[in-house]
Coordinates of C-alpha atoms and ligand atoms in Angstrom, one line a residue:
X1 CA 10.4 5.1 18.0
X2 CA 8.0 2.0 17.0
X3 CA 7.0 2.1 21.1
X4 CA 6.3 6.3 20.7
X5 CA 3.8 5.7 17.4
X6 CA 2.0 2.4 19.0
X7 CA -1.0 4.2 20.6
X8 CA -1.3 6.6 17.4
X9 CA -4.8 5.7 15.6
X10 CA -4.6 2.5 17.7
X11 CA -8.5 0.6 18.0
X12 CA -8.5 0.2 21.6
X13 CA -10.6 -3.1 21.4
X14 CA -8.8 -4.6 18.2
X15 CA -5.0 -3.2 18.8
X16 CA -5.6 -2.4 14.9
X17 CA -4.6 0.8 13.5
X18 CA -6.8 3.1 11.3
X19 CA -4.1 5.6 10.3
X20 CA -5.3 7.2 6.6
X21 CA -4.6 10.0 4.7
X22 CA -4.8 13.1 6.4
X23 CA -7.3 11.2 9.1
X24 CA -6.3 12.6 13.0
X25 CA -4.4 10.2 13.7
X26 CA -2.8 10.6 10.2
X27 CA -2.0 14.3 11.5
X28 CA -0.1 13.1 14.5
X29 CA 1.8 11.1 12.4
X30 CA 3.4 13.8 10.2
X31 CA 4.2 15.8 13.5
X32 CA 5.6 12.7 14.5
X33 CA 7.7 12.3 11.2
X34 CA 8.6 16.2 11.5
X35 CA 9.7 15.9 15.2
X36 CA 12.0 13.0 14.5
X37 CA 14.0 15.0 11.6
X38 CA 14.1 18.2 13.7
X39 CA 15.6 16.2 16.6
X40 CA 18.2 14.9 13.8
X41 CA 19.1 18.1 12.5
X42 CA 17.3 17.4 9.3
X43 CA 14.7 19.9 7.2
X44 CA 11.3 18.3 6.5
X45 CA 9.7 19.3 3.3
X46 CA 6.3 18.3 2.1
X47 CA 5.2 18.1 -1.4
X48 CA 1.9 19.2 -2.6
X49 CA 1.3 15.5 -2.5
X50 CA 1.4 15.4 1.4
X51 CA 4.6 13.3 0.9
X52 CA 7.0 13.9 3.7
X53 CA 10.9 14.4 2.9
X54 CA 13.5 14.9 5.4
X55 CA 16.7 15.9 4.4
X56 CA 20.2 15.2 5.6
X57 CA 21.9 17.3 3.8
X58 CA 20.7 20.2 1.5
X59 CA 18.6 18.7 -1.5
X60 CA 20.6 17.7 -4.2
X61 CA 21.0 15.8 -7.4
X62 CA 21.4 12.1 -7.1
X63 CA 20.3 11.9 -3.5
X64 CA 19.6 8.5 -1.5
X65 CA 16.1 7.9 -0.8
X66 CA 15.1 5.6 1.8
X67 CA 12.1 5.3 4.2
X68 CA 8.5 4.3 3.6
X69 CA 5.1 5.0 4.6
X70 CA 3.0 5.5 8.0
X71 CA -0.9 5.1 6.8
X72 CA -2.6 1.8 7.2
X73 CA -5.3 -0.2 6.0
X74 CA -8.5 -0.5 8.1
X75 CA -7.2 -2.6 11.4
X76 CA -3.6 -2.6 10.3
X77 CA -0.5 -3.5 11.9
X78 CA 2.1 -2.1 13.2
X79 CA 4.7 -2.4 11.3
X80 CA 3.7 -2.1 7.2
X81 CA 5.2 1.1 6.7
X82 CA 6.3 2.5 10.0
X83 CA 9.4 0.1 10.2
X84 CA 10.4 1.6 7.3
X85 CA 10.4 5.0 7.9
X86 CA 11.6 4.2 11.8
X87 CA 14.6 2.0 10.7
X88 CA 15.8 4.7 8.0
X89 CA 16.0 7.4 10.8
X90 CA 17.7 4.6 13.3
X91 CA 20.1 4.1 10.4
X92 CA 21.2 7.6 9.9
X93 CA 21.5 7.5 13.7
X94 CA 23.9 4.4 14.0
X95 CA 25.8 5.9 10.7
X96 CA 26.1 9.4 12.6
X97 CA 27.3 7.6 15.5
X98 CA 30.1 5.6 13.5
X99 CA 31.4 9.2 12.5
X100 CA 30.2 8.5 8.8
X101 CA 29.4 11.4 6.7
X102 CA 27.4 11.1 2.9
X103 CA 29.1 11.6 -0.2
X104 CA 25.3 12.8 -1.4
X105 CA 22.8 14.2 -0.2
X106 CA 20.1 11.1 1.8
X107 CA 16.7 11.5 2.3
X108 CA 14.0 9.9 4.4
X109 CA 10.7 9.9 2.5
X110 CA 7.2 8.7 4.1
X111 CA 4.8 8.5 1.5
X112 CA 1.4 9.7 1.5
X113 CA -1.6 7.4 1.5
X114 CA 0.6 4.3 0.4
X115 CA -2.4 1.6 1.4
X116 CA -5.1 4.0 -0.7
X117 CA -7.6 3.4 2.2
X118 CA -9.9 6.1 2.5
X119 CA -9.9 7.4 -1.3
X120 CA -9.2 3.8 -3.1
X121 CA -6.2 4.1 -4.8
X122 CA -2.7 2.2 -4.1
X123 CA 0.4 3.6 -3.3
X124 CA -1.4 7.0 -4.2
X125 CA 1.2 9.9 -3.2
X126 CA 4.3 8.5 -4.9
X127 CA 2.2 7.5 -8.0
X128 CA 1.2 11.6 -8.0
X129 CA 4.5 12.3 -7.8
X130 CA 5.7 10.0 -10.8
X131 CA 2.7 11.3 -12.9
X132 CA 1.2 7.2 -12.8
X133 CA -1.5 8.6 -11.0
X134 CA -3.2 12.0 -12.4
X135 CA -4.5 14.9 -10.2
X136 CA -7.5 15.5 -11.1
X137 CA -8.3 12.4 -10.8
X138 CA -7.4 11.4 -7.6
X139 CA -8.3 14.6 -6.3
X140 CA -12.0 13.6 -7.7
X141 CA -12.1 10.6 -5.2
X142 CA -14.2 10.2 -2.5
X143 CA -14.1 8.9 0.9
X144 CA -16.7 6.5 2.3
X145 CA -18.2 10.2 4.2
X146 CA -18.5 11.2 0.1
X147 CA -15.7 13.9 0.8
X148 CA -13.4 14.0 -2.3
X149 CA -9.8 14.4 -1.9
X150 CA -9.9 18.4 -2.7
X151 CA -12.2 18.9 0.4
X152 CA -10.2 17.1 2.3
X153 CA -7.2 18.1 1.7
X154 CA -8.4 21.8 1.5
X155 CA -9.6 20.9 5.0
X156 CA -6.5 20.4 6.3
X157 CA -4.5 23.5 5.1
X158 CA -3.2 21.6 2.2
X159 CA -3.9 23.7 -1.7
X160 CA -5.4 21.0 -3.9
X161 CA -3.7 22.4 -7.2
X162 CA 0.0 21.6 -6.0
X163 CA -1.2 17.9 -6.0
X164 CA 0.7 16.5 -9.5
X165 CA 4.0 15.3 -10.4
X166 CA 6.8 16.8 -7.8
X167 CA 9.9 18.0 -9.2
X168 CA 12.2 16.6 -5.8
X169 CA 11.8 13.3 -8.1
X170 CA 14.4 14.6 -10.3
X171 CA 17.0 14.9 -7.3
X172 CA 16.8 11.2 -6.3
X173 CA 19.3 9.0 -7.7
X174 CA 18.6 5.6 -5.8
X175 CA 15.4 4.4 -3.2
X176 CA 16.1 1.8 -0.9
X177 CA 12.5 0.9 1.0
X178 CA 13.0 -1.3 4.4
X179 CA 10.0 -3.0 5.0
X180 CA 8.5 -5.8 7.0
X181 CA 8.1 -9.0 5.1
X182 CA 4.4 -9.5 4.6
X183 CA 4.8 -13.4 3.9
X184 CA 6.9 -16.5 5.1
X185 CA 9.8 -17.0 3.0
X186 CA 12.5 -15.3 5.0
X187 CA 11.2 -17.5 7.9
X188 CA 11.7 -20.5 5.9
X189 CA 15.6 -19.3 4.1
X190 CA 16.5 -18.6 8.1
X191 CA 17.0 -15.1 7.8
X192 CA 16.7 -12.1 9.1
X193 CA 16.7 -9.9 6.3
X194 CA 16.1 -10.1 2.1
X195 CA 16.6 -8.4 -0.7
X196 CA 13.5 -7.9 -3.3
X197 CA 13.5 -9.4 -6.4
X198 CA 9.8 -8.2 -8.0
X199 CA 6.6 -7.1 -6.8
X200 CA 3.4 -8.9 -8.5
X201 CA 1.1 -7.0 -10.4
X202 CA -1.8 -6.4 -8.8
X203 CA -5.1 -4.0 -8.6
X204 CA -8.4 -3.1 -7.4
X205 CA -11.7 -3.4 -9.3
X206 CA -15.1 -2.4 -8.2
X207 CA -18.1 -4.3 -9.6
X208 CA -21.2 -3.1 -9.1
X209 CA -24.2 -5.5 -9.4
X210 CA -28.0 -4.3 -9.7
X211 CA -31.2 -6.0 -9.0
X212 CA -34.6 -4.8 -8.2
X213 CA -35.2 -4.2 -4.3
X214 CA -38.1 -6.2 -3.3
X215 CA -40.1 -7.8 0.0
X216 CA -38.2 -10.4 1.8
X217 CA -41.4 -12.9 2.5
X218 CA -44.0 -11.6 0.3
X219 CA -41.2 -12.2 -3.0
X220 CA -41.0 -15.9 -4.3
X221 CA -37.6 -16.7 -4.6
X222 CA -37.7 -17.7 -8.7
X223 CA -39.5 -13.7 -9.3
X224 CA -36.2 -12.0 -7.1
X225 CA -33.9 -10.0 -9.0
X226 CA -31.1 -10.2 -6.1
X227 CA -27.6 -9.1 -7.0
X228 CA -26.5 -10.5 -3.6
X229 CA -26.6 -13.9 -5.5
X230 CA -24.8 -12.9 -8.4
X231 CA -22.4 -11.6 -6.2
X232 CA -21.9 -14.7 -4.1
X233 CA -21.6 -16.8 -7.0
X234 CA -19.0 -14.4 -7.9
X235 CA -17.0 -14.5 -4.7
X236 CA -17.0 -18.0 -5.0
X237 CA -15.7 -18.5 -8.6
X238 CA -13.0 -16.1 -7.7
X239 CA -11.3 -18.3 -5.3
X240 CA -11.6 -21.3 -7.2
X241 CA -10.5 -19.5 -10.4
X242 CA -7.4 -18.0 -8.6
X243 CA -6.9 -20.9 -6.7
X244 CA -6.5 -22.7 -10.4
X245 CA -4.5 -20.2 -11.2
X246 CA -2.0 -20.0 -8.6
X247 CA -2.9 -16.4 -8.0
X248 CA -4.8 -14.1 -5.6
X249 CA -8.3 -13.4 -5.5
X250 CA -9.5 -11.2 -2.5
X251 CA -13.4 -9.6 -1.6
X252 CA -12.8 -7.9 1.1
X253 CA -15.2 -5.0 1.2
X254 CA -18.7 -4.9 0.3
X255 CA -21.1 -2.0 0.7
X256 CA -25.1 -3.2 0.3
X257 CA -27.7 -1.2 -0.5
X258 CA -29.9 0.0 1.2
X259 CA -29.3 -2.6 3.9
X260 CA -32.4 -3.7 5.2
X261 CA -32.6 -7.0 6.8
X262 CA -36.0 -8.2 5.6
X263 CA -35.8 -6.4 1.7
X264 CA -34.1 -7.8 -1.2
X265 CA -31.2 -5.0 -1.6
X266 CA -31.1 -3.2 -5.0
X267 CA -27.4 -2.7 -5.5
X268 CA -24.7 -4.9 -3.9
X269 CA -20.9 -3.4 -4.9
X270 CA -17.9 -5.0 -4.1
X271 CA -14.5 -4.7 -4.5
X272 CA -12.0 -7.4 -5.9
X273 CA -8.3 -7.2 -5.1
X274 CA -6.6 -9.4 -7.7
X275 CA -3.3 -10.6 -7.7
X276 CA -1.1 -12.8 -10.0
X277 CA 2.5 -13.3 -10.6
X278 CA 2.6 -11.7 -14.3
X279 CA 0.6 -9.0 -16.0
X280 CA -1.1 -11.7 -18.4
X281 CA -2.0 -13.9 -15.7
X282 CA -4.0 -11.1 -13.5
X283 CA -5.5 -9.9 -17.1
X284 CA -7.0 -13.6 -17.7
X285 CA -7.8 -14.2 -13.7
X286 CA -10.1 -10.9 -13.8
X287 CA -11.6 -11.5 -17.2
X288 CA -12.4 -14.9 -15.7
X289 CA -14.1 -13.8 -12.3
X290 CA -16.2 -10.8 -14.5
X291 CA -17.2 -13.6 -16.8
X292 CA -18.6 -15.2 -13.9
X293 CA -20.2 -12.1 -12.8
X294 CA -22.1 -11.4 -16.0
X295 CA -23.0 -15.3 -16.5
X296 CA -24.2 -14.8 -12.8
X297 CA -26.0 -11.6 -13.1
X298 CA -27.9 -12.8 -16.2
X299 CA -29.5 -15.8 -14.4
X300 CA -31.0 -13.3 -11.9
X301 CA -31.8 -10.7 -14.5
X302 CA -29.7 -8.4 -12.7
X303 CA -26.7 -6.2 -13.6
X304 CA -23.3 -5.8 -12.9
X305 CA -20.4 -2.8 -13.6
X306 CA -17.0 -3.4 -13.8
X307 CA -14.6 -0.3 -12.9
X308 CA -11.2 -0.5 -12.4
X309 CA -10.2 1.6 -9.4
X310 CA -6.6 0.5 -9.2
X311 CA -4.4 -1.6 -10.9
X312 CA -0.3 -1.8 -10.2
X313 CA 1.8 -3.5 -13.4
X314 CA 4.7 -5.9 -12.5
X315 CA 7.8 -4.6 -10.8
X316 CA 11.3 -6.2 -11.7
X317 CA 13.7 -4.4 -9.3
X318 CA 17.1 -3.3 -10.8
X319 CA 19.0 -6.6 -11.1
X320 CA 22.5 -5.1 -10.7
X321 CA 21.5 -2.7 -7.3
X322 CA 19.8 -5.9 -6.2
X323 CA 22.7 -8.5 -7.0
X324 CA 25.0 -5.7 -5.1
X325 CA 22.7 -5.9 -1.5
X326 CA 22.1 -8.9 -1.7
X327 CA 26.1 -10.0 -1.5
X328 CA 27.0 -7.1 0.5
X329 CA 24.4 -8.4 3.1
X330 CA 24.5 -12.0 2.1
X331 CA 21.0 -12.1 2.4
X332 CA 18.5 -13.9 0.2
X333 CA 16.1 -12.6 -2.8
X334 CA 12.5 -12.7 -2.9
X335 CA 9.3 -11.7 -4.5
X336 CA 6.4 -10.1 -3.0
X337 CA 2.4 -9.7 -3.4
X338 CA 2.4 -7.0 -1.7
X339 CA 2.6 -3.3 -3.8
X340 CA 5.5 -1.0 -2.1
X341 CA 6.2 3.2 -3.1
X342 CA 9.2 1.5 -4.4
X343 CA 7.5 -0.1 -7.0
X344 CA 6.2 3.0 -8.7
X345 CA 9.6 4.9 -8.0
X346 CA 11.2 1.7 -9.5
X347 CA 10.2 2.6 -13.5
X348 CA 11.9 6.3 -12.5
X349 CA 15.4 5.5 -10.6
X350 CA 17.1 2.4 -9.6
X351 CA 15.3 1.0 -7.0
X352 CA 15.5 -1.6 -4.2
X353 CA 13.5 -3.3 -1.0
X354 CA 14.9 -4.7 2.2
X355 CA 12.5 -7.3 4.0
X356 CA 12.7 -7.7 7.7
X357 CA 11.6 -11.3 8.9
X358 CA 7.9 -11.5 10.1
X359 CA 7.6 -14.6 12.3
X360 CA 4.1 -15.4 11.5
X361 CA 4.0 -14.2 7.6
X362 CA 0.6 -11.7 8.8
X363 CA -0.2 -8.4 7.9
X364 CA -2.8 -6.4 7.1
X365 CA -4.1 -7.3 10.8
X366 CA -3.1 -6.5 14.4
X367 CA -1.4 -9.1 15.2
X368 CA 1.6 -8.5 11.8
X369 CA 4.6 -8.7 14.2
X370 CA 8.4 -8.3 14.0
X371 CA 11.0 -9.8 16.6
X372 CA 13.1 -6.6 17.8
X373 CA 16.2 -8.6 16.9
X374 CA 14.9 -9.0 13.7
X375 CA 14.2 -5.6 13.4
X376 CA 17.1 -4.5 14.6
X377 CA 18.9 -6.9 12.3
X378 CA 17.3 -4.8 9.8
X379 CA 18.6 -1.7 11.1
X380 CA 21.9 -2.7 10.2
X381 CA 21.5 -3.4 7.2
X382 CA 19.9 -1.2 6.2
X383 CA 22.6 1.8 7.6
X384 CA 25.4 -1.2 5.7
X385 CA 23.1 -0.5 2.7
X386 CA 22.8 3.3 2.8
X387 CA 27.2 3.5 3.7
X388 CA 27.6 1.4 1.0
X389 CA 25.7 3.8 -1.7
X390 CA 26.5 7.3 0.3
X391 CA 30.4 7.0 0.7
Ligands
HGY1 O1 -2.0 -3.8 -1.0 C1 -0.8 -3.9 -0.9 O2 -0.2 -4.7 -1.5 C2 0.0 -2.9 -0.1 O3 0.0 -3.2 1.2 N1 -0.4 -1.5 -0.4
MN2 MN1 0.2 -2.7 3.3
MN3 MN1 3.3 -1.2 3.1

């Protein structure tokens, strides 16, 4: 299955993958995910979300949920998301082949616009369907072509009013999300497979810094009003102030305006990912880099504007689900950085992550990687996992 979705919004010269909401290769995707549950016997519904269900069994209270999600960020990898969903229907396949039948009903989910690429906001389908996130506003977003959400989705056949909290949420009495570690520490415990024991609060702000657009030879440098400079001081107070910290600190767009090479550009904005392992940590890390910002901005007699886009609280997984895989699978616990569907479903119904081993730790790039014995590894676990909630 991994081998039939490679070449899907694959970047032929990078071997990245640009797969986001409703994008083509997006499209192809949720044929993809529809073709895999037809060939299983299993009824696909989609919620006015775009989030994908496939159902063995007829919808039902107290269902097992499992699966993940199949967009990307710009130049992803391969695997953040897609092992996920793959591994829950190669689970179902190795439980159907043991004979084993579900005591309730099981459900493979791939969420919609997980990685919030192309309108901005995280894990944006399952927070719409937990009401985290609200419709109207994320149906106001825009995409980098200035195409909100509506249009788009309108575009592609989807009505832009059944966007909102889903009822289906209701029928789901556990989640279990399989996905690839996006870190080190199961190459360093030895194993194959781990068990989640939180997710770190994390989230998006853009900051928006204003200066006066000027002549690149004819403008002395002390009568510039540049907000690139009171953006680079900013960038580089952000890693020494989460370095301090122990946290994350991460500029990894930037749009410049209007982008002339020999002009002083008026508007620089740029968008911090911020990270930190408790919710008063992140709150002091960003109050720290905006300081820096504004102290920056006023030495240049420039601006800046602080919005927050997208911000994810601490998860804590449920300890007793989580106790219960991790000694069924005698596999070890660990935290992430990374945000996961599963931790918005987690404040809604028990909830719990399996991590498959990533040799190299990397993701969010081509080259994130999984062995296939690993992955298999993960597999079974997961299907040990779903027999062991389902019987
Ligand atoms: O950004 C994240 O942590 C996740 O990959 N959405
Ligand atoms: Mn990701
Ligand atoms: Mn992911």
């Amino acid at each position: 299955m991994l081998a039939d979705l490679a070449g899907i919004g694959r970047d032929p010269t990078t071997g990245g993958y640009r797969r986001h909401v409703w994008n083509d290769a997006d499209m192809l995707l949720r044929e993809w995910f529809v073709g895999e549950a037809a060939a299983r016997g299993m009824d696909v519904v989609e919620d006015g979300n775009g989030n994908q269900l496939a159902w063995w069994g007829s919808p039902g209270p107290d269902a097992l949920l499992t699966g993940s999600h199949l967009d990307s960020v710009p130049d992803g990898g391969a695997y953040d998301g897609p092992l996920g969903v793959v591994s829950s229907f190669a689970a179902i396949d190795r439980l159907r082949a043991d004979g084993f039948t579900p005591s309730r009903p099981v459900v493979v989910g791939s969420f919609a616009d997980e990685e919030g690429a192309r309108f901005g906001i995280a894990c944006a389908g399952s927070q719409l369907v937990t009401g985290a996130l609200a419709a109207d506003r994320a149906l106001a977003q825009k995409d980098r072509d200035g195409l909100t959400m509506a249009e788009v989705m309108a575009a592609r056949g989807r009505d832009p009013r059944a966007v909102g909290r889903a009822d289906w949420l209701g029928d789901i009495g556990t989640f279990v999300e399989l996905h690839v570690e996006q870190g080190r520490s199961l190459v360093h415990s030895g194993a194959p497979v781990g068990v989640a024991t939180a997710i770190w609060p994390h989230g998006r702000w853009r900051l928006d810094f204003c200066g006066e657009a000027n002549h690149a030879g004819a403008t002395l440098m002390q009568d510039r009003h540049d907000p690139m400079q009171a953006y680079a001081a900013t960038v580089l107070a952000s890693r020494r102030l989460a370095t301090e910290a122990s946290a994350r600190a991460t500029f990894g767009r930037l749009e410049v305006e209007p982008g002339g090479t020999n002009a002083i550009p008026s508007r620089v904005r740029a968008w911090l990912d911020a990270r930190a392992s408790d919710d008063e940590s992140l709150e002091h890390l960003v109050e720290q880099v905006v300081a820096e910002a504004r102290a920056a901005s006023d030495l240049d007699g420039t601006s800046v504007e602080v919005t927050a886009e997208s911000v994810s609280p601490a998860v804590d997984f449920d300890v007793p689900l989580r106790d219960r895989l991790a000694e069924l699978l005698d596999a070890p616990v660990l935290p992430t950085g990374a945000g996961h569907d599963a931790g918005v479903l987690s404040a809604h119904v028990p909830t719990a992550m399996l991590f498959v081993r990533n040799p190299t730790g990397v993701s969010h790039s081509p080259v994130e990687h999984a062995d296939d014995g690993d992955c298999e590894a993960g597999v079974v676990a997961l299907a040990a996992v779903m027999r062991e909630l389902a019987s």
